[in-house]
Amino acid sequence: MSKQNTTRFILLGLLSHEDMSGYDMKKRMDIMVSSFWNVGYGQIYPTLAELEREGLIFKAAGAVSKGPQKNLYSITQAGREHLQAWLALPAEKEYTKYEILLKLFFSGSMPVADNVKRIQAFNERHRQNLGTILQFKSELAGILDTAPDHLYYYITVLFGEYVYKAYLQWADEALRLLGEAKTHADKE
Amino acid sequence: MSKQNTTRFILLGLLSHEDMSGYDMKKRMDIMVSSFWNVGYGQIYPTLAELEREGLIFKAAGAVSKGPQKNLYSITQAGREHLQAWLALPAEKEYTKYEILLKLFFSGSMPVADNVKRIQAFNERHRQNLGTILQFKSELAGILDTAPDHLYYYITVLFGEYVYKAYLQWADEALRLLGEAKTHADKE
DNA sequence: TATAGTATATATCATGCTGATATAGATGAG
DNA sequence: CTCATCTATATCAGCATGATATATACTATA
């Protein structure tokens, strides 16, 4: 697995569909890919500058919607080829970081109530995420045949659904186990 | 959510149980926390040096097992307090990166067979992860009452189980959808 | 008609993390 | 005796995070 800048390819991927500004891309990502990838502005703007220097994208005239002037970007032919080459590679970088699990792992000496609160907050957060993604899923289901991309969007949405549901199941089970342990301790 | 070095607290957490070398810590993490957190040597060794400078850990005499000399570390009282303060904080940093989902999202123009292969590899990888964690789970289940930490270990293992199972379910469903799409295309 | 708040938009930077690479001692196989 | 493998520590370039700064435009409300 080579150490490559993945952000480049996300930005190229978004621009392969339509012209956008950096701000637009962030908004789009928050909606469409946030269940499996996150990028911040601190990575977006420098990468856009880099892609432009390399001739993979270019800055078009900034159409004003509201607020300050946008930098609207377009992808070039070289950019499309760069993206296709990446898509064809099998390498599948993959990692996760959940601070809550880390804290639980080391929290044998902490009050049980603290951990219960942690898990409840986690549960609530992902119940909301699940709600958002299920709404998105039902919208997508109606237009599945209208473009070849839509099936793939649907598949990625399904991933979010399964994973969020797993989080909720785990949280319920963890709370049950902590409740049992507490009840048991109270009896003694 | 402040931008803090999380690795510090993992290392302190591991040392709060027993003395270890950096190499030991990596091995331990690969077994115990790899389903929700990963750290490489590139982060471990510099952080150990930093923790030592700050007086949170100290280097003990290196016991030789086999291979080169180890640096065995111990946690100090200040180190334990540092760890406790972190455990008491509610902040829960959390993020995931799955390159496979990213590629699927942008792969409308790629051959379906490529994506099928990708998902099958993903499936196989996580089937193995699930097997490993289930074995670990059954070992833990037998010693659940022998220490207060064990319940928390069990809870974190459950997380891995639920998440890996979700991955496998998703992969099956995704392959089914791609199979249907292919069959449909073949008929036309 | 001020003015305060919110959404839009770009940019930069210190710090943290990843993944590759270098170095070298101990063990075991053939 | 040499080659492969495991043990063990260390460093670094490049990528990513999260905080912060700056400024325009729209909306509400006082």
PDB file of C-alpha atoms in Angstrom, chain A residues 30-170:
ATOM      1  CA  ASP A  30     -20.373  15.850   4.257  1.00  0.00           C
ATOM      2  CA  ILE A  31     -23.590  14.572   2.709  1.00  0.00           C
ATOM      3  CA  MET A  32     -22.433  11.785   0.426  1.00  0.00           C
ATOM      4  CA  VAL A  33     -19.298  10.166   1.836  1.00  0.00           C
ATOM      5  CA  SER A  34     -19.146  11.187   5.503  1.00  0.00           C
ATOM      6  CA  SER A  35     -19.982   7.668   6.702  1.00  0.00           C
ATOM      7  CA  PHE A  36     -16.734   6.339   5.275  1.00  0.00           C
ATOM      8  CA  TRP A  37     -14.422   9.289   4.618  1.00  0.00           C
ATOM      9  CA  ASN A  38     -13.851  12.797   5.942  1.00  0.00           C
ATOM     10  CA  VAL A  39     -11.770  15.641   4.598  1.00  0.00           C
ATOM     11  CA  GLY A  40     -11.324  19.098   6.081  1.00  0.00           C
ATOM     12  CA  TYR A  41     -10.705  22.430   4.402  1.00  0.00           C
ATOM     13  CA  GLY A  42      -7.124  22.273   5.571  1.00  0.00           C
ATOM     14  CA  GLN A  43      -6.593  19.438   3.137  1.00  0.00           C
ATOM     15  CA  ILE A  44      -8.910  20.639   0.382  1.00  0.00           C
ATOM     16  CA  TYR A  45      -7.511  24.058  -0.447  1.00  0.00           C
ATOM     17  CA  PRO A  46      -3.823  23.120  -0.596  1.00  0.00           C
ATOM     18  CA  THR A  47      -4.668  20.049  -2.671  1.00  0.00           C
ATOM     19  CA  LEU A  48      -6.711  22.095  -5.133  1.00  0.00           C
ATOM     20  CA  ALA A  49      -3.742  24.425  -5.589  1.00  0.00           C
ATOM     21  CA  GLU A  50      -1.496  21.413  -6.169  1.00  0.00           C
ATOM     22  CA  LEU A  51      -3.854  19.817  -8.696  1.00  0.00           C
ATOM     23  CA  GLU A  52      -4.030  23.113 -10.556  1.00  0.00           C
ATOM     24  CA  ARG A  53      -0.242  23.419 -10.661  1.00  0.00           C
ATOM     25  CA  GLU A  54      -0.104  19.920 -12.150  1.00  0.00           C
ATOM     26  CA  GLY A  55      -2.654  20.766 -14.827  1.00  0.00           C
ATOM     27  CA  LEU A  56      -5.193  18.210 -13.605  1.00  0.00           C
ATOM     28  CA  ILE A  57      -7.821  20.871 -12.912  1.00  0.00           C
ATOM     29  CA  PHE A  58      -8.224  24.542 -13.805  1.00  0.00           C
ATOM     30  CA  LYS A  59      -9.930  27.513 -12.278  1.00  0.00           C
ATOM     31  CA  ALA A  60     -13.007  28.652 -14.190  1.00  0.00           C
ATOM     32  CA  ALA A  61     -14.775  31.990 -13.827  1.00  0.00           C
ATOM     33  CA  GLY A  62     -16.231  32.213 -10.331  1.00  0.00           C
ATOM     34  CA  ALA A  63     -20.014  32.313 -10.469  1.00  0.00           C
ATOM     35  CA  VAL A  64     -21.398  34.136  -7.451  1.00  0.00           C
ATOM     36  CA  SER A  65     -24.343  32.563  -5.640  1.00  0.00           C
ATOM     37  CA  LYS A  66     -24.327  34.404  -2.348  1.00  0.00           C
ATOM     38  CA  GLY A  67     -21.518  35.347  -0.038  1.00  0.00           C
ATOM     39  CA  PRO A  68     -17.988  35.953  -1.261  1.00  0.00           C
ATOM     40  CA  GLN A  69     -16.559  35.054  -4.681  1.00  0.00           C
ATOM     41  CA  LYS A  70     -16.132  31.320  -5.356  1.00  0.00           C
ATOM     42  CA  ASN A  71     -13.234  29.618  -7.100  1.00  0.00           C
ATOM     43  CA  LEU A  72     -15.016  27.285  -9.490  1.00  0.00           C
ATOM     44  CA  TYR A  73     -12.822  24.409 -10.681  1.00  0.00           C
ATOM     45  CA  SER A  74     -13.058  22.135 -13.739  1.00  0.00           C
ATOM     46  CA  ILE A  75     -11.285  18.843 -14.399  1.00  0.00           C
ATOM     47  CA  THR A  76      -8.980  18.462 -17.419  1.00  0.00           C
ATOM     48  CA  GLN A  77      -8.493  15.406 -19.625  1.00  0.00           C
ATOM     49  CA  ALA A  78      -5.224  14.700 -17.796  1.00  0.00           C
ATOM     50  CA  GLY A  79      -7.178  14.902 -14.547  1.00  0.00           C
ATOM     51  CA  ARG A  80      -9.708  12.328 -15.753  1.00  0.00           C
ATOM     52  CA  GLU A  81      -6.914   9.968 -16.737  1.00  0.00           C
ATOM     53  CA  HIS A  82      -5.254  10.445 -13.371  1.00  0.00           C
ATOM     54  CA  LEU A  83      -8.523   9.517 -11.659  1.00  0.00           C
ATOM     55  CA  GLN A  84      -9.103   6.462 -13.855  1.00  0.00           C
ATOM     56  CA  ALA A  85      -5.610   5.177 -13.115  1.00  0.00           C
ATOM     57  CA  TRP A  86      -6.304   5.398  -9.381  1.00  0.00           C
ATOM     58  CA  LEU A  87      -9.685   3.687  -9.703  1.00  0.00           C
ATOM     59  CA  ALA A  88      -8.036   0.781 -11.511  1.00  0.00           C
ATOM     60  CA  LEU A  89      -5.593   0.123  -8.656  1.00  0.00           C
ATOM     61  CA  PRO A  90      -6.545  -2.604  -6.175  1.00  0.00           C
ATOM     62  CA  ALA A  91      -4.926  -0.997  -3.092  1.00  0.00           C
ATOM     63  CA  GLU A  92      -7.505  -0.513  -0.362  1.00  0.00           C
ATOM     64  CA  LYS A  93      -6.318   1.701   2.459  1.00  0.00           C
ATOM     65  CA  GLU A  94      -8.553   1.278   5.475  1.00  0.00           C
ATOM     66  CA  TYR A  95      -8.511   2.432   9.051  1.00  0.00           C
ATOM     67  CA  THR A  96     -10.729   3.466  11.906  1.00  0.00           C
ATOM     68  CA  LYS A  97     -10.274   5.422  15.120  1.00  0.00           C
ATOM     69  CA  TYR A  98     -12.834   5.347  17.916  1.00  0.00           C
ATOM     70  CA  GLU A  99     -11.673   7.161  21.001  1.00  0.00           C
ATOM     71  CA  ILE A 100     -14.688   5.880  22.922  1.00  0.00           C
ATOM     72  CA  LEU A 101     -13.538   2.278  22.563  1.00  0.00           C
ATOM     73  CA  LEU A 102     -10.051   3.227  23.650  1.00  0.00           C
ATOM     74  CA  LYS A 103     -11.388   4.892  26.785  1.00  0.00           C
ATOM     75  CA  LEU A 104     -13.657   1.960  27.564  1.00  0.00           C
ATOM     76  CA  PHE A 105     -10.738  -0.405  27.145  1.00  0.00           C
ATOM     77  CA  PHE A 106      -8.727   1.419  29.816  1.00  0.00           C
ATOM     78  CA  SER A 107     -11.580   2.454  32.080  1.00  0.00           C
ATOM     79  CA  GLY A 108     -11.757  -0.442  34.541  1.00  0.00           C
ATOM     80  CA  SER A 109     -11.053   1.981  37.390  1.00  0.00           C
ATOM     81  CA  MET A 110     -13.571   4.631  36.302  1.00  0.00           C
ATOM     82  CA  PRO A 111     -17.156   4.933  37.610  1.00  0.00           C
ATOM     83  CA  VAL A 112     -19.578   2.814  35.586  1.00  0.00           C
ATOM     84  CA  ALA A 113     -21.949   5.791  35.278  1.00  0.00           C
ATOM     85  CA  ASP A 114     -19.319   7.710  33.252  1.00  0.00           C
ATOM     86  CA  ASN A 115     -19.038   4.896  30.766  1.00  0.00           C
ATOM     87  CA  VAL A 116     -22.809   4.564  30.514  1.00  0.00           C
ATOM     88  CA  LYS A 117     -23.027   8.257  29.658  1.00  0.00           C
ATOM     89  CA  ARG A 118     -20.311   7.860  27.015  1.00  0.00           C
ATOM     90  CA  ILE A 119     -22.101   4.983  25.346  1.00  0.00           C
ATOM     91  CA  GLN A 120     -25.456   6.751  25.447  1.00  0.00           C
ATOM     92  CA  ALA A 121     -23.945   9.795  23.715  1.00  0.00           C
ATOM     93  CA  PHE A 122     -22.390   7.507  21.093  1.00  0.00           C
ATOM     94  CA  ASN A 123     -25.736   5.818  20.605  1.00  0.00           C
ATOM     95  CA  GLU A 124     -27.586   9.100  20.187  1.00  0.00           C
ATOM     96  CA  ARG A 125     -25.012  10.452  17.726  1.00  0.00           C
ATOM     97  CA  HIS A 126     -25.272   7.417  15.485  1.00  0.00           C
ATOM     98  CA  ARG A 127     -29.039   7.152  15.752  1.00  0.00           C
ATOM     99  CA  GLN A 128     -29.082  10.557  14.101  1.00  0.00           C
ATOM    100  CA  ASN A 129     -26.553   9.482  11.487  1.00  0.00           C
ATOM    101  CA  LEU A 130     -28.672   6.451  10.685  1.00  0.00           C
ATOM    102  CA  GLY A 131     -31.773   8.626  10.308  1.00  0.00           C
ATOM    103  CA  THR A 132     -29.999  10.929   7.862  1.00  0.00           C
ATOM    104  CA  ILE A 133     -28.639   8.088   5.775  1.00  0.00           C
ATOM    105  CA  LEU A 134     -31.959   6.222   5.654  1.00  0.00           C
ATOM    106  CA  GLN A 135     -33.623   9.332   4.294  1.00  0.00           C
ATOM    107  CA  PHE A 136     -30.913   9.621   1.680  1.00  0.00           C
ATOM    108  CA  LYS A 137     -31.371   5.946   0.866  1.00  0.00           C
ATOM    109  CA  SER A 138     -35.080   6.271   0.190  1.00  0.00           C
ATOM    110  CA  GLU A 139     -34.462   9.234  -2.105  1.00  0.00           C
ATOM    111  CA  LEU A 140     -31.844   7.230  -3.997  1.00  0.00           C
ATOM    112  CA  ALA A 141     -34.051   4.140  -4.265  1.00  0.00           C
ATOM    113  CA  GLY A 142     -36.487   6.122  -6.404  1.00  0.00           C
ATOM    114  CA  ILE A 143     -33.892   7.105  -9.012  1.00  0.00           C
ATOM    115  CA  LEU A 144     -31.787   3.936  -9.075  1.00  0.00           C
ATOM    116  CA  ASP A 145     -32.312   3.346 -12.815  1.00  0.00           C
ATOM    117  CA  THR A 146     -31.736   6.894 -14.000  1.00  0.00           C
ATOM    118  CA  ALA A 147     -27.913   6.763 -14.065  1.00  0.00           C
ATOM    119  CA  PRO A 148     -25.212   4.075 -13.796  1.00  0.00           C
ATOM    120  CA  ASP A 149     -23.621   5.948 -10.874  1.00  0.00           C
ATOM    121  CA  HIS A 150     -26.749   5.665  -8.740  1.00  0.00           C
ATOM    122  CA  LEU A 151     -26.350   1.964  -8.015  1.00  0.00           C
ATOM    123  CA  TYR A 152     -22.888   2.681  -6.613  1.00  0.00           C
ATOM    124  CA  TYR A 153     -24.179   5.566  -4.549  1.00  0.00           C
ATOM    125  CA  TYR A 154     -26.810   3.199  -3.216  1.00  0.00           C
ATOM    126  CA  ILE A 155     -24.196   0.591  -2.334  1.00  0.00           C
ATOM    127  CA  THR A 156     -22.143   3.123  -0.380  1.00  0.00           C
ATOM    128  CA  VAL A 157     -25.267   4.320   1.425  1.00  0.00           C
ATOM    129  CA  LEU A 158     -26.013   0.720   2.367  1.00  0.00           C
ATOM    130  CA  PHE A 159     -22.580   0.517   3.938  1.00  0.00           C
ATOM    131  CA  GLY A 160     -23.422   3.442   6.204  1.00  0.00           C
ATOM    132  CA  GLU A 161     -26.732   1.857   7.107  1.00  0.00           C
ATOM    133  CA  TYR A 162     -25.223  -1.494   8.095  1.00  0.00           C
ATOM    134  CA  VAL A 163     -22.378   0.067  10.046  1.00  0.00           C
ATOM    135  CA  TYR A 164     -24.548   2.543  11.948  1.00  0.00           C
ATOM    136  CA  LYS A 165     -26.977  -0.235  12.820  1.00  0.00           C
ATOM    137  CA  ALA A 166     -24.078  -2.304  14.133  1.00  0.00           C
ATOM    138  CA  TYR A 167     -23.024   0.639  16.316  1.00  0.00           C
ATOM    139  CA  LEU A 168     -26.524   0.873  17.793  1.00  0.00           C
ATOM    140  CA  GLN A 169     -26.712  -2.865  18.446  1.00  0.00           C
ATOM    141  CA  TRP A 170     -23.347  -2.791  20.130  1.00  0.00           C
TER     142      TRP A 170
END
